[in-house]
Short mmCIF file of C-alpha atoms and ligand atoms in Angstrom, two decimals:
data_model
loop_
_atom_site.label_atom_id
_atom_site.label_comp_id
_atom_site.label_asym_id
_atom_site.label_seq_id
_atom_site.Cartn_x
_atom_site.Cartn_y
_atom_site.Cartn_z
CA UNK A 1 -8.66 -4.49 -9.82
CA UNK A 2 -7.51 -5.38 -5.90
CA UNK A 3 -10.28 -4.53 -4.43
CA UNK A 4 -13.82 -4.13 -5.18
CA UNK A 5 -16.78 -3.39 -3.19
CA UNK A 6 -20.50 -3.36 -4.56
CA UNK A 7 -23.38 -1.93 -2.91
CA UNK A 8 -22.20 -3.32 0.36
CA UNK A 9 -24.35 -2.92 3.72
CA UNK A 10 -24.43 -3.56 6.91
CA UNK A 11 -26.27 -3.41 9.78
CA UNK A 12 -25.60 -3.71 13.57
CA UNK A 13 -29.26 -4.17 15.11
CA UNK A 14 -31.13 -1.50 13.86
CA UNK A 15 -28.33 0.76 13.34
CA UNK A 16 -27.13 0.97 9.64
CA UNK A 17 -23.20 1.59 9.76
CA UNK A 18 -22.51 1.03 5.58
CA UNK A 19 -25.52 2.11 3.28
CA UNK A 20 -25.01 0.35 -0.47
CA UNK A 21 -21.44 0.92 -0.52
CA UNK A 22 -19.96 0.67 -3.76
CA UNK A 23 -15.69 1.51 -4.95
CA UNK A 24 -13.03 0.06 -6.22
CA UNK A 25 -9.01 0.41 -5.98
CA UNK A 26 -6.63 -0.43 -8.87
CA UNK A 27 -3.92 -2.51 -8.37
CA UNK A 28 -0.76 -0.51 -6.85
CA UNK A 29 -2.81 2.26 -5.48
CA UNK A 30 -2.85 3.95 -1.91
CA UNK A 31 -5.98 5.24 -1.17
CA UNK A 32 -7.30 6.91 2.36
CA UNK A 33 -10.32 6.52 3.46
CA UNK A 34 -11.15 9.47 5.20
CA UNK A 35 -14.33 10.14 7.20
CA UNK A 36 -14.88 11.55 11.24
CA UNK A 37 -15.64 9.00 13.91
CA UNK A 38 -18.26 6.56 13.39
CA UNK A 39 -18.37 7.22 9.65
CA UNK A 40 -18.18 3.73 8.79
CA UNK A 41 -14.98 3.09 7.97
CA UNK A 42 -13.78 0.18 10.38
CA UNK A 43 -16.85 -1.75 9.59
CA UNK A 44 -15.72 -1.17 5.80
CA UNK A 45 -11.91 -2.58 6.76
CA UNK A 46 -13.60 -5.52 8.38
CA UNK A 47 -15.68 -6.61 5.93
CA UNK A 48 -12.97 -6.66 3.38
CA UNK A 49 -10.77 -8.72 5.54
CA UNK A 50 -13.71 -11.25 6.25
CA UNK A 51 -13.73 -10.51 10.12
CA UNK A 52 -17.50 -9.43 9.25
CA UNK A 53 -19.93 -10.18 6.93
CA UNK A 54 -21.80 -7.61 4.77
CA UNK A 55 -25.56 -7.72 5.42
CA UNK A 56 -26.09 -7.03 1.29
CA UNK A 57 -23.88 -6.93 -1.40
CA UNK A 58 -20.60 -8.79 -1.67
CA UNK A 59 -16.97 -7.65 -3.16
CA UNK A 60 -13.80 -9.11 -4.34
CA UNK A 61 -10.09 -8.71 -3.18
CA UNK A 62 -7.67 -10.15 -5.91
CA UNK A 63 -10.66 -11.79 -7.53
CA UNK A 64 -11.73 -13.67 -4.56
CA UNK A 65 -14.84 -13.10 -3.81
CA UNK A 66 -15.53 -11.84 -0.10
CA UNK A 67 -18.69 -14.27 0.40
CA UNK A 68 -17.59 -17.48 -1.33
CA UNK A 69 -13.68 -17.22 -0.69
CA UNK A 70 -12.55 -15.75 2.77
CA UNK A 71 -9.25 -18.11 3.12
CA UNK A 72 -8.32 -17.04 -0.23
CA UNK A 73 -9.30 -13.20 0.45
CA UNK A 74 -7.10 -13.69 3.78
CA UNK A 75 -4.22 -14.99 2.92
CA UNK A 76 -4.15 -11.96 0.06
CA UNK A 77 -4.74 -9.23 2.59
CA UNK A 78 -1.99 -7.47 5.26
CA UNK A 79 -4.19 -6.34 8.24
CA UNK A 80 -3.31 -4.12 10.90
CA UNK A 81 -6.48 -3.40 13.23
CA UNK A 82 -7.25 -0.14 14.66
CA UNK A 83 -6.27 -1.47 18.27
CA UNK A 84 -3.40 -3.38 16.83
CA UNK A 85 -3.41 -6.69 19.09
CA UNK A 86 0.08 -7.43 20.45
CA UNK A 87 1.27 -9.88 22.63
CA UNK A 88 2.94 -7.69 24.83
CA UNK A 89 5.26 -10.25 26.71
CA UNK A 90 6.59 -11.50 23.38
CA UNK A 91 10.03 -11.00 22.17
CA UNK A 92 9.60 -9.10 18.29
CA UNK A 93 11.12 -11.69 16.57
CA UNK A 94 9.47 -14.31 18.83
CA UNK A 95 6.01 -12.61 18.03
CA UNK A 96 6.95 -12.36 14.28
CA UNK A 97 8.08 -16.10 14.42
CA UNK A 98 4.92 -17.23 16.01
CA UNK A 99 2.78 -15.70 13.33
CA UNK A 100 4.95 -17.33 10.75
CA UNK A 101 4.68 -20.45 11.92
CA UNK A 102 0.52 -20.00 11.30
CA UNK A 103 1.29 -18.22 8.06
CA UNK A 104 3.58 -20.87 7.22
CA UNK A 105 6.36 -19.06 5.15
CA UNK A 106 9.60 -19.36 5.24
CA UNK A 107 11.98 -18.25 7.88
CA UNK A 108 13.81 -16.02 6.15
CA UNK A 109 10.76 -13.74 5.59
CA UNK A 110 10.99 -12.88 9.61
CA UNK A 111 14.18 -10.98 8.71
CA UNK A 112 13.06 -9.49 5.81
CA UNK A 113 9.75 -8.12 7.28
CA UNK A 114 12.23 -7.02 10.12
CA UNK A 115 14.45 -4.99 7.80
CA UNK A 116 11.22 -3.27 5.56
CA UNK A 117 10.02 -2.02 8.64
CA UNK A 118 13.16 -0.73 10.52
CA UNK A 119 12.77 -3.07 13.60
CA UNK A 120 16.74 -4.21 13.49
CA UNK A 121 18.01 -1.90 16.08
CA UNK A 122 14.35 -3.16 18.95
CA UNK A 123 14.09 -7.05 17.29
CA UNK A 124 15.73 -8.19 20.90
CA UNK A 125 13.32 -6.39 22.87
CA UNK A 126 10.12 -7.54 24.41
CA UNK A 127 7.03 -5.66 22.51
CA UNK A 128 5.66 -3.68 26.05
CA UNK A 129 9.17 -2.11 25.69
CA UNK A 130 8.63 -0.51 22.96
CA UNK A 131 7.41 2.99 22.14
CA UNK A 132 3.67 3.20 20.55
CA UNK A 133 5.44 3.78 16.83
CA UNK A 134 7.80 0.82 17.11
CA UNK A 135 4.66 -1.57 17.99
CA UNK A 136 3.05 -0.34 15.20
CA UNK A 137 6.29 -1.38 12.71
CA UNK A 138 5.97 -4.57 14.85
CA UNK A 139 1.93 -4.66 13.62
CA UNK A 140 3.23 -3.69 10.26
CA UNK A 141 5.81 -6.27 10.00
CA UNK A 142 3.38 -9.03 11.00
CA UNK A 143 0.80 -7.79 8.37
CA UNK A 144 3.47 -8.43 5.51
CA UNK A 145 5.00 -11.79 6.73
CA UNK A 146 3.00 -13.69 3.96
CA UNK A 147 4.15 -10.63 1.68
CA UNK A 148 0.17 -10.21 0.78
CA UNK A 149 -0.72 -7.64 -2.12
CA UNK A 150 -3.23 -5.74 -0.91
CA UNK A 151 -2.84 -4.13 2.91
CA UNK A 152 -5.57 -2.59 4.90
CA UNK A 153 -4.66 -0.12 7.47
CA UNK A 154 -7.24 0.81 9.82
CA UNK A 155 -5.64 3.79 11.51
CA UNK A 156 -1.95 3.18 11.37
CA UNK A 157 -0.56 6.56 12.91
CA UNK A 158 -3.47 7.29 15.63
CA UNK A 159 -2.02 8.03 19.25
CA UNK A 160 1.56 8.31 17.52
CA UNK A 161 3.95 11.41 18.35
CA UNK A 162 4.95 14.03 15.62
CA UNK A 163 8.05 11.86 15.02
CA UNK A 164 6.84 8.25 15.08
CA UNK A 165 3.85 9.60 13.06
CA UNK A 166 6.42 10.90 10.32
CA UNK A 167 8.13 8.11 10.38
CA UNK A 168 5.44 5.06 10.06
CA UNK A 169 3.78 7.47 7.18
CA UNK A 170 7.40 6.97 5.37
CA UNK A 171 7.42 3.30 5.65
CA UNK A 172 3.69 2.86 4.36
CA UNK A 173 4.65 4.82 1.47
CA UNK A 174 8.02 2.90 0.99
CA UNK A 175 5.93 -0.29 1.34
CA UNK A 176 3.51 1.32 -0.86
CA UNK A 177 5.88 0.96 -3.92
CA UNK A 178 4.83 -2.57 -3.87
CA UNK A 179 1.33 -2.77 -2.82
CA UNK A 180 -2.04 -2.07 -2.86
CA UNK A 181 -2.74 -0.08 0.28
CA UNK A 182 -5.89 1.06 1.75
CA UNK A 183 -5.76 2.94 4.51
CA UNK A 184 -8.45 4.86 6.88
CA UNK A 185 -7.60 8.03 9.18
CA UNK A 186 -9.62 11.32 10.32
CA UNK A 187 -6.76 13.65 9.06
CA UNK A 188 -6.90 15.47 5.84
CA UNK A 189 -3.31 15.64 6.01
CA UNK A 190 -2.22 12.02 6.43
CA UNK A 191 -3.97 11.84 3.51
CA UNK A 192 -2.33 14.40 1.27
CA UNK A 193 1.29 13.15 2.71
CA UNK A 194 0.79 9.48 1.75
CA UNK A 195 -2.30 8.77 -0.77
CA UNK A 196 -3.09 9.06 -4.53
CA UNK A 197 -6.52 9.05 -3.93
CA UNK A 198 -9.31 9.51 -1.15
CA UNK A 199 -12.46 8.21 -0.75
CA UNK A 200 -14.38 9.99 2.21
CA UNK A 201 -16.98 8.23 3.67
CA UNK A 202 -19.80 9.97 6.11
CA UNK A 203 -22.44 8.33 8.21
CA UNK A 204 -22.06 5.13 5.79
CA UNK A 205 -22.39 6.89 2.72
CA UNK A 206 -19.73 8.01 0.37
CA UNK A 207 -19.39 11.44 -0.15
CA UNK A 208 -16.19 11.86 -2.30
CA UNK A 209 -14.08 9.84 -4.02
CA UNK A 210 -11.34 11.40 -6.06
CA UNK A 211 -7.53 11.07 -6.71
CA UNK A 212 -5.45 14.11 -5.37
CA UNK A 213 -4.54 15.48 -8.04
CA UNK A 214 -7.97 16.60 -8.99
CA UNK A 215 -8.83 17.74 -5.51
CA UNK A 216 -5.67 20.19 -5.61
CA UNK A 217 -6.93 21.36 -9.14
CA UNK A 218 -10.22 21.61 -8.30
CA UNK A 219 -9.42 23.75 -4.57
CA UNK A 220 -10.98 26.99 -4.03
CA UNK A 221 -10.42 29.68 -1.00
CA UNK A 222 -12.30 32.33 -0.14
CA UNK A 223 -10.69 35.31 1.51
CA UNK A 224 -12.97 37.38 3.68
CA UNK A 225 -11.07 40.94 3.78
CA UNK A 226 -11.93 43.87 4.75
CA UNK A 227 -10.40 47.29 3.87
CA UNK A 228 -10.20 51.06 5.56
CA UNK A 229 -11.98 52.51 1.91
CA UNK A 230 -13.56 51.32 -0.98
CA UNK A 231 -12.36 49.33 -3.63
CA UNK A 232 -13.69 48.89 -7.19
CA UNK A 233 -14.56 45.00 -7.71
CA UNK A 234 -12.93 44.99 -11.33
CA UNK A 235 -9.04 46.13 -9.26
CA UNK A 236 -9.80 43.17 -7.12
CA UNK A 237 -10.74 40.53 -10.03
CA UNK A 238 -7.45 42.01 -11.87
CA UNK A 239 -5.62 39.43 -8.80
CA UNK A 240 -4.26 36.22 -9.82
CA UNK A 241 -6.56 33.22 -9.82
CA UNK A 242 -9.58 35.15 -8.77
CA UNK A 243 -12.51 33.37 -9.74
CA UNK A 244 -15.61 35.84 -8.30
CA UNK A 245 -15.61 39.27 -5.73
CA UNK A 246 -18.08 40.43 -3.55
CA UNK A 247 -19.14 43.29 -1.68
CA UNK A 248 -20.44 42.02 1.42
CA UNK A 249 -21.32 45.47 2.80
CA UNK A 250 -19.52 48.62 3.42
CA UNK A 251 -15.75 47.99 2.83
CA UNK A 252 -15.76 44.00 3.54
CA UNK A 253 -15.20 41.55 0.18
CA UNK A 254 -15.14 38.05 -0.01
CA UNK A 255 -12.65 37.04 -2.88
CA UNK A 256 -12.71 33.26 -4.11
CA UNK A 257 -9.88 32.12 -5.65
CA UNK A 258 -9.19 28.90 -7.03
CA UNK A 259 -5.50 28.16 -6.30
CA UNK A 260 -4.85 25.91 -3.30
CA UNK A 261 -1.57 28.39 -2.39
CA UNK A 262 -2.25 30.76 0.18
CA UNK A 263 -3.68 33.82 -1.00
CA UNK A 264 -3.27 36.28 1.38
CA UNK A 265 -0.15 37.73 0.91
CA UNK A 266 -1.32 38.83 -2.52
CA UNK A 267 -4.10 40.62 -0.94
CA UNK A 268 -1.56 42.06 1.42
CA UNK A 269 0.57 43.52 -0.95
CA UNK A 270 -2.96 44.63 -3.12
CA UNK A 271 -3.53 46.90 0.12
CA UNK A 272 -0.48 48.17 0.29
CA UNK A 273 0.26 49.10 -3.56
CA UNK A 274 -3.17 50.38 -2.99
CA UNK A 275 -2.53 52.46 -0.17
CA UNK A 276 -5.09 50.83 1.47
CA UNK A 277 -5.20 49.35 5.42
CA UNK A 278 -6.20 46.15 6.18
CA UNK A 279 -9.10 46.17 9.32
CA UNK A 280 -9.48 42.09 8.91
CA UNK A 281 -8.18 39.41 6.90
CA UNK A 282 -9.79 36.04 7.05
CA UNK A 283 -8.85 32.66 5.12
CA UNK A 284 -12.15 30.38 4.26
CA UNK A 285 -11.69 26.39 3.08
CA UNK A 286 -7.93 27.06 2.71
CA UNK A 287 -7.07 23.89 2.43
CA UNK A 288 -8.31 20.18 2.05
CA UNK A 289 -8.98 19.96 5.56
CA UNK A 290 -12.11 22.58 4.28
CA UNK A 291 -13.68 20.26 2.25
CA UNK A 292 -13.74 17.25 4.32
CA UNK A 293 -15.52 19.20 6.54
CA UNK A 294 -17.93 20.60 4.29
CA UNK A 295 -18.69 16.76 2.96
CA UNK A 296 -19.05 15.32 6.44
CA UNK A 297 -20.84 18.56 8.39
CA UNK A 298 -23.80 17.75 10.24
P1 LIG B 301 -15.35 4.41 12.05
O1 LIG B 301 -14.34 3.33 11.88
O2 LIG B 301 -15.48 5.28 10.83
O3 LIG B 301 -15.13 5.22 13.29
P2 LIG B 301 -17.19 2.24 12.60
O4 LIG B 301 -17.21 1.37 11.38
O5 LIG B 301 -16.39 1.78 13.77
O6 LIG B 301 -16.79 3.73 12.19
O7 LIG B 301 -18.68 2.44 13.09
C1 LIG B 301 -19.76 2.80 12.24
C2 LIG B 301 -21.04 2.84 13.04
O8 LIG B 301 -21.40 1.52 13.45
C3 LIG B 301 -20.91 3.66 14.34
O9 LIG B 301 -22.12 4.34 14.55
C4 LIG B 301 -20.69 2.60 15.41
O10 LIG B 301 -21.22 3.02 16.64
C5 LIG B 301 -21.47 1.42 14.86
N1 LIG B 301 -20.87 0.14 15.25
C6 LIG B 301 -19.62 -0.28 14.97
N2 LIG B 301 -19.39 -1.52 15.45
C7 LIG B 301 -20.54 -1.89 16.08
C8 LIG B 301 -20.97 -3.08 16.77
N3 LIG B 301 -20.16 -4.13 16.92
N4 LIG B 301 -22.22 -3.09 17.27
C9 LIG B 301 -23.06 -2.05 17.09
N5 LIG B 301 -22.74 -0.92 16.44
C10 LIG B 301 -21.50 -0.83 15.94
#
């Protein structure tokens, strides 16, 4: 296992951000961990990386334990922080070689951090000249100078264009190839484009923890449709993938299939073979986005 976390706490004051935490990531997997704001996942990141201690409960990154190891934990982890701290009057490769020389690795590892993370064509420019996604190759660069195993992302593509955001979720899944990634966001999709498996966290607590494979398989949507006459329940169950049909009232159904494609064509064309109008069509938990909200709802 890279990491491991058991029944970890902690508490700020009176507030409790992590309540008996427990997970833990094989070695080579990318996992998000996906909860809304204030969910608890920063103070998870931290903890991991030492910057905090756990109030109960302890873990283990690469077998070194989080309590009675730290340097050891450290110097196995890649960290880029939420607010990824840049000295913005550096040169890149001046930054990179400053953190190298605490790291203390070799000198060629500046250029090959510079070339995993696409930085050739801005490694003569100073870091406040760079666009938001270039910084954050620059954050990503100095987070695998001591070519760690495990990385921890808190964040990576927040406040990032469509492009830039694109483009840094390539590289962490081209760096991925090689390492154990964790990785926390707020979006469903960042998830789905990068991970293997998500663990969603909600006011401390998880709430889900499952690889993507079995989220797709397990998906449901429910179709809310309603139609100009009345249709017999059994011609509606005769669609693909329907899994139950119900007469809300009148002429309105709810149909719950369990296929994450989108359904509503099929009802579409039902209608229509049917000789039927459609007077509303309405897609429920369509996607994965649904259920993350449905695990983290008030
Ligand atoms: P997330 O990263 O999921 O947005 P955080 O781990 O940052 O969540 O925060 C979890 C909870 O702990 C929030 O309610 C937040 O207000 C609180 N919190 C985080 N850091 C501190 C701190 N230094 N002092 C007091 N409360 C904090």
């Amino acid at each position: 296992m890279s990491i491991i976390v058991n029944q970890i706490s902690k508490t700020y004051g009176d507030q409790k951000a992590l309540d008996n935490v427990s997970f833990s990531i094989d070695k080579g997997e990318v996992v998000g961990f996906l909860g809304p704001n204030g969910a608890g996942k920063s103070t998870m990141m931290k903890i991991l990386t030492t910057y905090l201690k756990a109030s109960e409960g302890n873990g283990k990154v690469n077998d070194h334990d989080l309590n009675a190891n730290p340097l050891e934990v450290q110097k196995s982890i890649g960290y880029l922080p939420e607010h990824n701290p840049l000295y913005l009057d550096m040169y890149v490769r001046e930054y990179l070689e400053f953190n190298n020389s605490v790291y203390k690795t070799d000198k060629e590892r500046i250029d090959e951090v510079i070339d995993l993370t696409g930085l050739r064509p801005e490694c003569h420019k100073k870091i406040n000249q760079l666009s938001k996604g270039y910084r954050q190759r620059v954050g990503l660069a100095n987070a695998l100078l001591h070519d760690p195993k495990v990385l921890i992302l808190d964040e990576p593509t927040t406040g990032l264009d469509p492009n830039q955001l694109m483009d840094i979720r390539q590289l962490i899944k081209n760096v991925g190839k090689e390492k154990t990634i964790l990785l926390s966001t707020h979006i469903m999709q960042e998830v789905e484009a990068i991970c293997d498996r998500v663990i969603i966290i909600n006011k401390g607590h998880i709430v889900a923890d499952k690889s993507l494979k079995e989220l797709k398989e397990n998906q449901e949507q429910v179709i809310e449709v309603e139609f100009d006459y009345r249709v017999e329940e059994e011609a509606l169950k005769n669609l693909s993938k329907v899994k139950e049909v119900k007469n809300i009232h009148d002429f309105l159904y709810e149909i719950t299939f369990s296929v994450e494609k989108d359904m509503r064509s099929e009802v579409f064309d039902f209608a229509h073979d049917n000789g039927l109008k459609i007077l509303k069509l309405n897609q429920k938990n369509a996607s994965l986005e649904g259920l993350f909200q449905e695990l983290t709802k008030e």
